[in-house]
Amino acid sequence: MANWEKIQALPEAYQRKIMCIYSHNQAFPFEIRKNLAVWIEQQDWSFYCNPNTTYDKIFLDKCILLLQSFIKEVDQLLANTIDISDKFKFENFHCKLQLSLGQKNYEIIKQINECLRSEAIIIQRYQEGINEVNPDHFHQLEVNCQSNKDKILFAEGLLKNMNNCKENLTILHSSFNSLKNVSHSTIQTQQMIESRQAKLLDLTNQINYLCTYFKQCKEEFLIKHKEIIQELESIFFTLQGDLNVWKNSKKDSIFTNEWYDNFRQITEICQLFASNICLMWPQIKKIEALLIDIQVGNSIPENHCVEMKTKIIGLLKNLVNQTFIVEQQPCQVIKTNTKLKKIAVNLLVGNIFKNHINPSVVKVSIINENQAKQLYKDPNNFRVDTCSGEILNNTTVMEYNSSSKILSANFINLQLKRIKRTEKKASESVMDEKSALLFTTEFFIEEDLRFSVKTISDPVVVIVHVNQEAHAQATITWDTAFAEPTRCPFEVPQEVQFARLASVLSQKFFENTGRGLSEDNITFLSEKIFGTLVPLSSMVSWTKFSKEHIPGQTFTFWDWFYAILKLTTDHLRDIWRDGHIIGFLTRPRAEELLSSQAFGTFLLRFSDTKLGGISIAYVEPNNLEKKVIMVDPFCSNDLKLRKLPDRLHDFDHLTFLFPNTPKDDAFSHYYTQVNNQNQTSNGYVLPILVNFIPRVPSNNSPSSDYSFQSQFSNNFQMDMTLPSFDMAFENSFVVSPSNDGMFEEDY
């Protein structure tokens, strides 16, 4: 059975999950999925996301062919569509496909595959839980909230009956007293006396009946109220756990459809819960009005009113505090006097404050770790004015979103002007100091329901210069990875198992480059940080991770790793993702691997001694023997001038990527395409920067290459001093005269 048929057979709760996939993926409309279901499921969309895919010409041709076929299908759909709304969506999607094809941007294939994969996961989960009574946790919470609401409305009916009883009793008592107090001096016949007594008896019976009915309603009302409060407390306990789980999962950088689906459902349940509490509040007010002695034993107990009021206010206060969240977190490394990216805070239960005349104003300030601990331990007595820095543009008004029923405040021009540092131990630096952004505001429905709420961001590290960024990132990485969900700010363990650290480092690489670390990479890193091979269960300390220098070097393990991560992210992402860089390899191991390979075989490895460097190790003949040459590492500034694939293309004597992949097969689609028509309007020809590796000169006479290097350096007045012996590489402009007297490039 096709997935689309399975989707149509799903229960409503699961179909809502499917709809949520497409509501968060604006690039792929649900209407396209529905109308082209058969064709879509017949295509292979997964090839684009296969980690082992080689991004060669065959791959690119497959992308182009798939999009062209998709465009034809949408054309046919447009021709057969009458509905104006659908036609508009189809035309927009048609334009997106054509734009993707024109810009050679094939990410739409990845997005469609993600949608289909998410569908399959939801279908599988339903099938696995089909025999369960309640497979949907959030659906059950929703049912509980609705049941609780029904009881609140029933209690409201009882309250109205009690109020009617009270009013009727007031009238009956008044009539009874008036009839009873008729003057005895008035001449009355026996018939009149009997009639008056009959009326008094009838009034007495009515009063007794209403008192009994009032008592029954009161007892039922008190029982129902206790049930309602117990249910509200139980729902909130479950909801609070869900909120904490969701907030912790929000710290992950990869937000899945399931994450967004959970967010939507938790928000809706919070809003239902808030509505129930707001229905309870008027009842408390009405109970207070009923605190009168209708008859002994029939009054609403005053302690019940006080207890209900206290619990309702407490639940609402806790709910508002729990649902006032930082939806878009700040960058966790903040540089002073630099504009911050957009930060957003939300109140998920904005539906209960939407009609208030004066909108809430949110203020943001920065607090240090000690202040964050004070806030955590005693939020009610925390002084908001005790901040540790100055922030510009630090206030904004909350706005109500009618579709999501959320109150939102967006800070788009925040800037940290200055920071107050705390006293530190001798071993600590400013990059070890964690702070947080504190958001404060006030919400109120009426004077009795006024709430001052506070929430803090994830920890941030404040720097004043870019050279502090690496150490600051170490602090944030350790904190994010190893902090306990319910910790006191901002406590973290001082040592962890290396297996956990390795997983974090691999995830870092995956998030930034699309490919994580292999087992061999992890083994290399363990030797790097410990100095020898150790079990994955070995403990690694924060100090060894980011403070102590690697033996024989002037930098720490994190300095070395972060520089490689940054170099790979900025300049080597594609070739790392495609598996063309071994990377984490010692020099002796590289020589061992290459020693049995053919001349011209090379591999790429990260430098052990130079921060953020990547080196080429290759096999070169030396007096009919093989010799492994290590090229001086390329750093970020080198790769800005000429990217690594182009540099490899320049080296003709490098022929095979280890073990035996032809160089051009591996790197040709990364080469910069040179336009032959590169003569400028003023008659000049643009030179091209070309790399070459000089041959090692003999003892008797320098090689021609060596002579050329010297001449190049003198003529162009550039610092082209050769590095030592076999570690040299040089850049040169290679041009040759053309027939018309101009110059053309020799690429």
mmCIF file of C-alpha atoms in Angstrom, residues 409-697:
data_model
loop_
_atom_site.group_PDB
_atom_site.id
_atom_site.type_symbol
_atom_site.label_atom_id
_atom_site.label_comp_id
_atom_site.label_asym_id
_atom_site.label_seq_id
_atom_site.Cartn_x
_atom_site.Cartn_y
_atom_site.Cartn_z
ATOM 1 C CA ALA A 409 8.381 40.150 21.870
ATOM 2 C CA ASN A 410 11.142 40.489 19.279
ATOM 3 C CA PHE A 411 14.472 42.191 19.970
ATOM 4 C CA ILE A 412 16.119 42.993 16.627
ATOM 5 C CA ASN A 413 18.602 45.758 17.518
ATOM 6 C CA LEU A 414 20.123 44.604 20.811
ATOM 7 C CA GLN A 415 23.721 45.547 21.485
ATOM 8 C CA LEU A 416 25.800 44.871 24.575
ATOM 9 C CA LYS A 417 27.569 48.133 25.349
ATOM 10 C CA ARG A 418 29.667 47.032 28.298
ATOM 11 C CA ILE A 419 30.063 44.162 30.756
ATOM 12 C CA LYS A 420 31.006 44.109 34.441
ATOM 13 C CA ARG A 421 33.434 41.303 35.175
ATOM 14 C CA THR A 422 33.460 39.338 38.427
ATOM 15 C CA GLU A 423 36.525 38.486 40.469
ATOM 16 C CA LYS A 424 38.276 35.350 39.278
ATOM 17 C CA LYS A 425 40.748 32.799 40.522
ATOM 18 C CA ALA A 426 44.254 32.806 39.148
ATOM 19 C CA SER A 427 43.496 29.890 36.812
ATOM 20 C CA GLU A 428 40.334 31.474 35.382
ATOM 21 C CA SER A 429 39.958 33.826 32.436
ATOM 22 C CA VAL A 430 37.145 36.074 31.234
ATOM 23 C CA MET A 431 36.269 33.402 28.641
ATOM 24 C CA ASP A 432 35.407 31.007 31.492
ATOM 25 C CA GLU A 433 32.830 33.450 32.843
ATOM 26 C CA LYS A 434 29.240 32.591 31.929
ATOM 27 C CA SER A 435 26.400 35.090 31.884
ATOM 28 C CA ALA A 436 22.779 35.047 30.739
ATOM 29 C CA LEU A 437 20.227 37.451 29.330
ATOM 30 C CA LEU A 438 17.378 38.066 31.785
ATOM 31 C CA PHE A 439 13.934 38.877 30.362
ATOM 32 C CA THR A 440 11.352 40.424 32.691
ATOM 33 C CA THR A 441 7.791 41.638 32.245
ATOM 34 C CA GLU A 442 4.427 41.859 33.993
ATOM 35 C CA PHE A 443 1.088 40.349 32.993
ATOM 36 C CA PHE A 444 -2.282 40.973 34.614
ATOM 37 C CA ILE A 445 -5.914 40.107 33.951
ATOM 38 C CA GLU A 446 -7.201 42.190 36.820
ATOM 39 C CA GLU A 447 -5.725 43.670 39.940
ATOM 40 C CA ASP A 448 -5.908 40.380 41.843
ATOM 41 C CA LEU A 449 -4.215 38.526 38.976
ATOM 42 C CA ARG A 450 -0.969 40.363 38.393
ATOM 43 C CA PHE A 451 2.174 38.359 37.639
ATOM 44 C CA SER A 452 5.776 39.525 37.437
ATOM 45 C CA VAL A 453 7.616 36.926 35.388
ATOM 46 C CA LYS A 454 11.262 36.327 34.566
ATOM 47 C CA THR A 455 13.139 33.928 32.338
ATOM 48 C CA ILE A 456 16.778 33.629 31.330
ATOM 49 C CA SER A 457 18.493 32.611 28.122
ATOM 50 C CA ASP A 458 20.969 29.822 27.656
ATOM 51 C CA PRO A 459 24.390 30.773 29.081
ATOM 52 C CA VAL A 460 26.475 33.194 27.047
ATOM 53 C CA VAL A 461 30.138 34.185 27.153
ATOM 54 C CA VAL A 462 31.006 37.822 26.531
ATOM 55 C CA ILE A 463 34.185 38.668 24.635
ATOM 56 C CA VAL A 464 35.717 41.988 23.604
ATOM 57 C CA HIS A 465 38.022 40.699 20.850
ATOM 58 C CA VAL A 466 37.741 37.977 18.197
ATOM 59 C CA ASN A 467 40.903 36.259 19.460
ATOM 60 C CA GLN A 468 38.900 35.278 22.563
ATOM 61 C CA GLU A 469 36.292 33.410 20.526
ATOM 62 C CA ALA A 470 37.960 29.981 20.503
ATOM 63 C CA HIS A 471 38.195 29.720 24.300
ATOM 64 C CA ALA A 472 34.676 31.128 24.662
ATOM 65 C CA GLN A 473 33.391 28.428 22.305
ATOM 66 C CA ALA A 474 35.104 25.801 24.473
ATOM 67 C CA THR A 475 33.185 27.064 27.519
ATOM 68 C CA ILE A 476 29.873 27.008 25.644
ATOM 69 C CA THR A 477 30.516 23.602 24.056
ATOM 70 C CA TRP A 478 31.279 21.975 27.416
ATOM 71 C CA ASP A 479 28.292 23.641 29.078
ATOM 72 C CA THR A 480 25.785 22.779 26.344
ATOM 73 C CA ALA A 481 26.907 19.163 26.091
ATOM 74 C CA PHE A 482 27.278 18.169 29.725
ATOM 75 C CA ALA A 483 24.957 20.373 31.791
ATOM 76 C CA GLU A 484 22.177 18.542 33.645
ATOM 77 C CA PRO A 485 18.637 19.682 32.726
ATOM 78 C CA THR A 486 17.703 20.683 36.290
ATOM 79 C CA ARG A 487 21.059 22.135 37.317
ATOM 80 C CA CYS A 488 21.648 25.266 39.339
ATOM 81 C CA PRO A 489 23.076 27.869 36.908
ATOM 82 C CA PHE A 490 25.596 27.211 35.447
ATOM 83 C CA GLU A 491 27.059 24.153 37.111
ATOM 84 C CA VAL A 492 28.747 21.519 34.940
ATOM 85 C CA PRO A 493 30.829 18.421 35.700
ATOM 86 C CA GLN A 494 34.572 19.012 35.735
ATOM 87 C CA GLU A 495 35.279 15.715 33.971
ATOM 88 C CA VAL A 496 33.349 13.374 31.672
ATOM 89 C CA GLN A 497 33.938 10.117 29.852
ATOM 90 C CA PHE A 498 35.876 10.572 26.640
ATOM 91 C CA ALA A 499 33.133 8.660 24.786
ATOM 92 C CA ARG A 500 30.677 11.475 25.583
ATOM 93 C CA LEU A 501 33.167 14.133 24.528
ATOM 94 C CA ALA A 502 33.926 12.275 21.293
ATOM 95 C CA SER A 503 30.215 12.154 20.495
ATOM 96 C CA VAL A 504 29.964 15.912 21.022
ATOM 97 C CA LEU A 505 32.969 16.632 18.793
ATOM 98 C CA SER A 506 31.563 14.372 16.073
ATOM 99 C CA GLN A 507 28.213 16.132 16.318
ATOM 100 C CA LYS A 508 29.986 19.482 15.989
ATOM 101 C CA PHE A 509 31.583 18.355 12.766
ATOM 102 C CA PHE A 510 28.302 16.958 11.464
ATOM 103 C CA GLU A 511 26.340 20.131 12.215
ATOM 104 C CA ASN A 512 28.898 22.368 10.552
ATOM 105 C CA THR A 513 30.006 20.231 7.601
ATOM 106 C CA GLY A 514 27.436 17.483 7.028
ATOM 107 C CA ARG A 515 29.799 14.649 8.005
ATOM 108 C CA GLY A 516 30.735 13.466 11.476
ATOM 109 C CA LEU A 517 33.892 11.749 12.705
ATOM 110 C CA SER A 518 34.779 8.121 11.997
ATOM 111 C CA GLU A 519 36.035 5.583 14.545
ATOM 112 C CA ASP A 520 39.590 6.150 13.278
ATOM 113 C CA ASN A 521 39.133 9.886 13.767
ATOM 114 C CA ILE A 522 37.925 9.315 17.337
ATOM 115 C CA THR A 523 40.903 7.049 18.050
ATOM 116 C CA PHE A 524 43.260 9.738 16.768
ATOM 117 C CA LEU A 525 41.603 12.383 18.964
ATOM 118 C CA SER A 526 41.949 10.194 22.064
ATOM 119 C CA GLU A 527 45.679 9.844 21.398
ATOM 120 C CA LYS A 528 45.876 13.583 20.813
ATOM 121 C CA ILE A 529 44.250 14.585 24.082
ATOM 122 C CA PHE A 530 45.725 11.851 26.310
ATOM 123 C CA GLY A 531 49.074 11.389 24.580
ATOM 124 C CA THR A 532 48.389 7.669 24.175
ATOM 125 C CA LEU A 533 45.584 5.329 23.169
ATOM 126 C CA VAL A 534 43.088 4.905 26.031
ATOM 127 C CA PRO A 535 39.647 3.254 26.432
ATOM 128 C CA LEU A 536 36.596 5.345 25.537
ATOM 129 C CA SER A 537 35.494 5.087 29.164
ATOM 130 C CA SER A 538 38.535 7.094 30.317
ATOM 131 C CA MET A 539 37.726 10.381 32.039
ATOM 132 C CA VAL A 540 38.800 13.652 30.445
ATOM 133 C CA SER A 541 38.804 16.838 32.493
ATOM 134 C CA TRP A 542 37.786 20.353 31.508
ATOM 135 C CA THR A 543 41.353 21.435 32.203
ATOM 136 C CA LYS A 544 42.861 18.854 29.833
ATOM 137 C CA PHE A 545 40.232 19.715 27.227
ATOM 138 C CA SER A 546 40.764 23.468 27.129
ATOM 139 C CA LYS A 547 43.511 24.614 29.538
ATOM 140 C CA GLU A 548 46.550 22.365 29.336
ATOM 141 C CA HIS A 549 48.821 22.574 26.315
ATOM 142 C CA ILE A 550 49.269 19.522 24.137
ATOM 143 C CA PRO A 551 52.710 18.048 24.976
ATOM 144 C CA GLY A 552 55.367 19.743 22.883
ATOM 145 C CA GLN A 553 52.955 22.424 21.579
ATOM 146 C CA THR A 554 51.971 25.940 22.581
ATOM 147 C CA PHE A 555 48.219 25.400 22.269
ATOM 148 C CA THR A 556 45.480 23.326 23.888
ATOM 149 C CA PHE A 557 43.533 20.417 22.467
ATOM 150 C CA TRP A 558 40.478 22.630 21.947
ATOM 151 C CA ASP A 559 42.520 25.374 20.240
ATOM 152 C CA TRP A 560 43.789 22.775 17.783
ATOM 153 C CA PHE A 561 40.408 21.086 17.215
ATOM 154 C CA TYR A 562 38.442 24.334 16.912
ATOM 155 C CA ALA A 563 40.897 25.746 14.362
ATOM 156 C CA ILE A 564 40.452 22.595 12.237
ATOM 157 C CA LEU A 565 36.665 22.767 12.577
ATOM 158 C CA LYS A 566 36.641 26.411 11.514
ATOM 159 C CA LEU A 567 38.982 25.767 8.562
ATOM 160 C CA THR A 568 36.840 22.836 7.405
ATOM 161 C CA THR A 569 33.593 24.774 7.809
ATOM 162 C CA ASP A 570 34.849 27.853 5.982
ATOM 163 C CA HIS A 571 36.915 26.307 3.166
ATOM 164 C CA LEU A 572 36.739 22.507 3.041
ATOM 165 C CA ARG A 573 33.124 21.590 3.796
ATOM 166 C CA ASP A 574 32.262 19.943 0.482
ATOM 167 C CA ILE A 575 35.399 17.865 0.084
ATOM 168 C CA TRP A 576 35.271 16.821 3.757
ATOM 169 C CA ARG A 577 31.606 15.837 3.433
ATOM 170 C CA ASP A 578 32.398 13.801 0.304
ATOM 171 C CA GLY A 579 35.101 11.853 2.155
ATOM 172 C CA HIS A 580 38.140 13.167 0.261
ATOM 173 C CA ILE A 581 39.952 14.304 3.417
ATOM 174 C CA ILE A 582 41.336 11.728 5.830
ATOM 175 C CA GLY A 583 42.268 14.645 8.045
ATOM 176 C CA PHE A 584 42.956 13.215 11.485
ATOM 177 C CA LEU A 585 46.190 11.386 10.827
ATOM 178 C CA THR A 586 49.677 11.594 12.290
ATOM 179 C CA ARG A 587 52.629 12.288 10.006
ATOM 180 C CA PRO A 588 54.199 8.830 10.614
ATOM 181 C CA ARG A 589 50.875 7.152 9.857
ATOM 182 C CA ALA A 590 50.541 9.165 6.621
ATOM 183 C CA GLU A 591 54.037 8.062 5.569
ATOM 184 C CA GLU A 592 53.137 4.468 6.389
ATOM 185 C CA LEU A 593 49.976 4.567 4.280
ATOM 186 C CA LEU A 594 51.711 6.176 1.302
ATOM 187 C CA SER A 595 54.904 4.124 1.376
ATOM 188 C CA SER A 596 53.358 1.279 -0.610
ATOM 189 C CA GLN A 597 51.517 3.500 -3.091
ATOM 190 C CA ALA A 598 52.401 4.537 -6.643
ATOM 191 C CA PHE A 599 54.263 7.764 -7.424
ATOM 192 C CA GLY A 600 51.930 10.768 -7.369
ATOM 193 C CA THR A 601 49.540 9.298 -4.784
ATOM 194 C CA PHE A 602 48.580 11.852 -2.144
ATOM 195 C CA LEU A 603 46.321 12.340 0.843
ATOM 196 C CA LEU A 604 45.076 15.307 2.860
ATOM 197 C CA ARG A 605 45.719 15.546 6.592
ATOM 198 C CA PHE A 606 45.272 18.208 9.235
ATOM 199 C CA SER A 607 48.452 19.662 10.650
ATOM 200 C CA ASP A 608 49.563 18.535 14.103
ATOM 201 C CA THR A 609 51.774 21.554 14.718
ATOM 202 C CA LYS A 610 50.071 24.436 12.942
ATOM 203 C CA LEU A 611 46.668 25.686 14.093
ATOM 204 C CA GLY A 612 44.023 25.430 11.393
ATOM 205 C CA GLY A 613 46.292 23.954 8.726
ATOM 206 C CA ILE A 614 45.789 21.214 6.161
ATOM 207 C CA SER A 615 48.759 19.545 4.489
ATOM 208 C CA ILE A 616 49.306 17.438 1.383
ATOM 209 C CA ALA A 617 51.362 14.294 1.820
ATOM 210 C CA TYR A 618 52.428 12.697 -1.468
ATOM 211 C CA VAL A 619 54.767 10.081 -2.907
ATOM 212 C CA GLU A 620 57.685 11.368 -5.009
ATOM 213 C CA PRO A 621 60.534 9.440 -6.658
ATOM 214 C CA ASN A 622 63.950 10.023 -5.084
ATOM 215 C CA ASN A 623 66.861 8.290 -6.858
ATOM 216 C CA LEU A 624 64.492 5.552 -8.047
ATOM 217 C CA GLU A 625 63.151 5.197 -4.484
ATOM 218 C CA LYS A 626 59.897 6.403 -3.017
ATOM 219 C CA LYS A 627 59.909 9.336 -0.694
ATOM 220 C CA VAL A 628 56.879 10.821 1.095
ATOM 221 C CA ILE A 629 56.873 14.622 0.901
ATOM 222 C CA MET A 630 54.874 16.799 3.314
ATOM 223 C CA VAL A 631 53.797 20.172 1.894
ATOM 224 C CA ASP A 632 53.774 23.092 4.301
ATOM 225 C CA PRO A 633 50.182 23.342 5.612
ATOM 226 C CA PHE A 634 47.656 25.652 3.977
ATOM 227 C CA CYS A 635 45.754 27.885 6.391
ATOM 228 C CA SER A 636 42.613 29.953 6.038
ATOM 229 C CA ASN A 637 44.390 32.952 4.491
ATOM 230 C CA ASP A 638 45.969 30.686 1.858
ATOM 231 C CA LEU A 639 42.647 29.144 0.916
ATOM 232 C CA LYS A 640 41.024 32.550 0.638
ATOM 233 C CA LEU A 641 43.505 33.347 -2.142
ATOM 234 C CA ARG A 642 43.072 30.020 -3.942
ATOM 235 C CA LYS A 643 40.882 27.175 -2.776
ATOM 236 C CA LEU A 644 42.335 23.739 -2.118
ATOM 237 C CA PRO A 645 40.873 21.875 -5.148
ATOM 238 C CA ASP A 646 42.388 24.491 -7.478
ATOM 239 C CA ARG A 647 45.751 24.155 -5.741
ATOM 240 C CA LEU A 648 45.594 20.373 -6.186
ATOM 241 C CA HIS A 649 44.744 20.922 -9.857
ATOM 242 C CA ASP A 650 47.911 23.021 -10.218
ATOM 243 C CA PHE A 651 50.131 20.153 -9.058
ATOM 244 C CA ASP A 652 50.398 17.953 -12.163
ATOM 245 C CA HIS A 653 52.598 15.399 -10.438
ATOM 246 C CA LEU A 654 49.785 14.615 -7.959
ATOM 247 C CA THR A 655 47.719 12.034 -9.821
ATOM 248 C CA PHE A 656 45.837 9.748 -7.390
ATOM 249 C CA LEU A 657 43.937 10.518 -4.192
ATOM 250 C CA PHE A 658 44.755 7.784 -1.682
ATOM 251 C CA PRO A 659 44.347 4.930 -2.226
ATOM 252 C CA ASN A 660 43.716 4.918 -5.978
ATOM 253 C CA THR A 661 41.095 7.519 -7.023
ATOM 254 C CA PRO A 662 42.170 9.645 -10.020
ATOM 255 C CA LYS A 663 42.585 13.216 -8.831
ATOM 256 C CA ASP A 664 40.238 14.730 -11.383
ATOM 257 C CA ASP A 665 37.531 12.170 -10.626
ATOM 258 C CA ALA A 666 37.573 13.278 -7.012
ATOM 259 C CA PHE A 667 37.992 17.044 -7.404
ATOM 260 C CA SER A 668 37.072 18.129 -10.956
ATOM 261 C CA HIS A 669 33.601 19.414 -10.051
ATOM 262 C CA TYR A 670 35.186 21.626 -7.363
ATOM 263 C CA TYR A 671 37.628 23.319 -9.761
ATOM 264 C CA THR A 672 37.022 26.979 -10.512
ATOM 265 C CA GLN A 673 35.870 27.309 -14.085
ATOM 266 C CA VAL A 674 38.071 29.782 -15.996
ATOM 267 C CA ASN A 675 36.434 32.025 -18.581
ATOM 268 C CA ASN A 676 38.655 32.380 -21.660
ATOM 269 C CA GLN A 677 37.171 35.794 -22.326
ATOM 270 C CA ASN A 678 38.921 37.345 -19.368
ATOM 271 C CA GLN A 679 40.270 40.496 -21.017
ATOM 272 C CA THR A 680 38.978 43.548 -19.190
ATOM 273 C CA SER A 681 37.461 46.639 -20.792
ATOM 274 C CA ASN A 682 40.705 48.577 -20.397
ATOM 275 C CA GLY A 683 42.713 46.013 -22.396
ATOM 276 C CA TYR A 684 44.348 44.228 -19.492
ATOM 277 C CA VAL A 685 44.274 40.490 -18.985
ATOM 278 C CA LEU A 686 43.428 39.206 -15.521
ATOM 279 C CA PRO A 687 46.265 37.020 -14.155
ATOM 280 C CA ILE A 688 45.519 33.773 -12.375
ATOM 281 C CA LEU A 689 47.206 32.706 -9.159
ATOM 282 C CA VAL A 690 48.805 29.304 -9.697
ATOM 283 C CA ASN A 691 50.559 27.005 -7.182
ATOM 284 C CA PHE A 692 53.631 24.909 -7.745
ATOM 285 C CA ILE A 693 55.883 22.839 -5.516
ATOM 286 C CA PRO A 694 59.619 23.343 -6.247
ATOM 287 C CA ARG A 695 61.842 20.317 -6.719
ATOM 288 C CA VAL A 696 64.467 19.712 -4.100
ATOM 289 C CA PRO A 697 67.758 21.163 -5.477
#
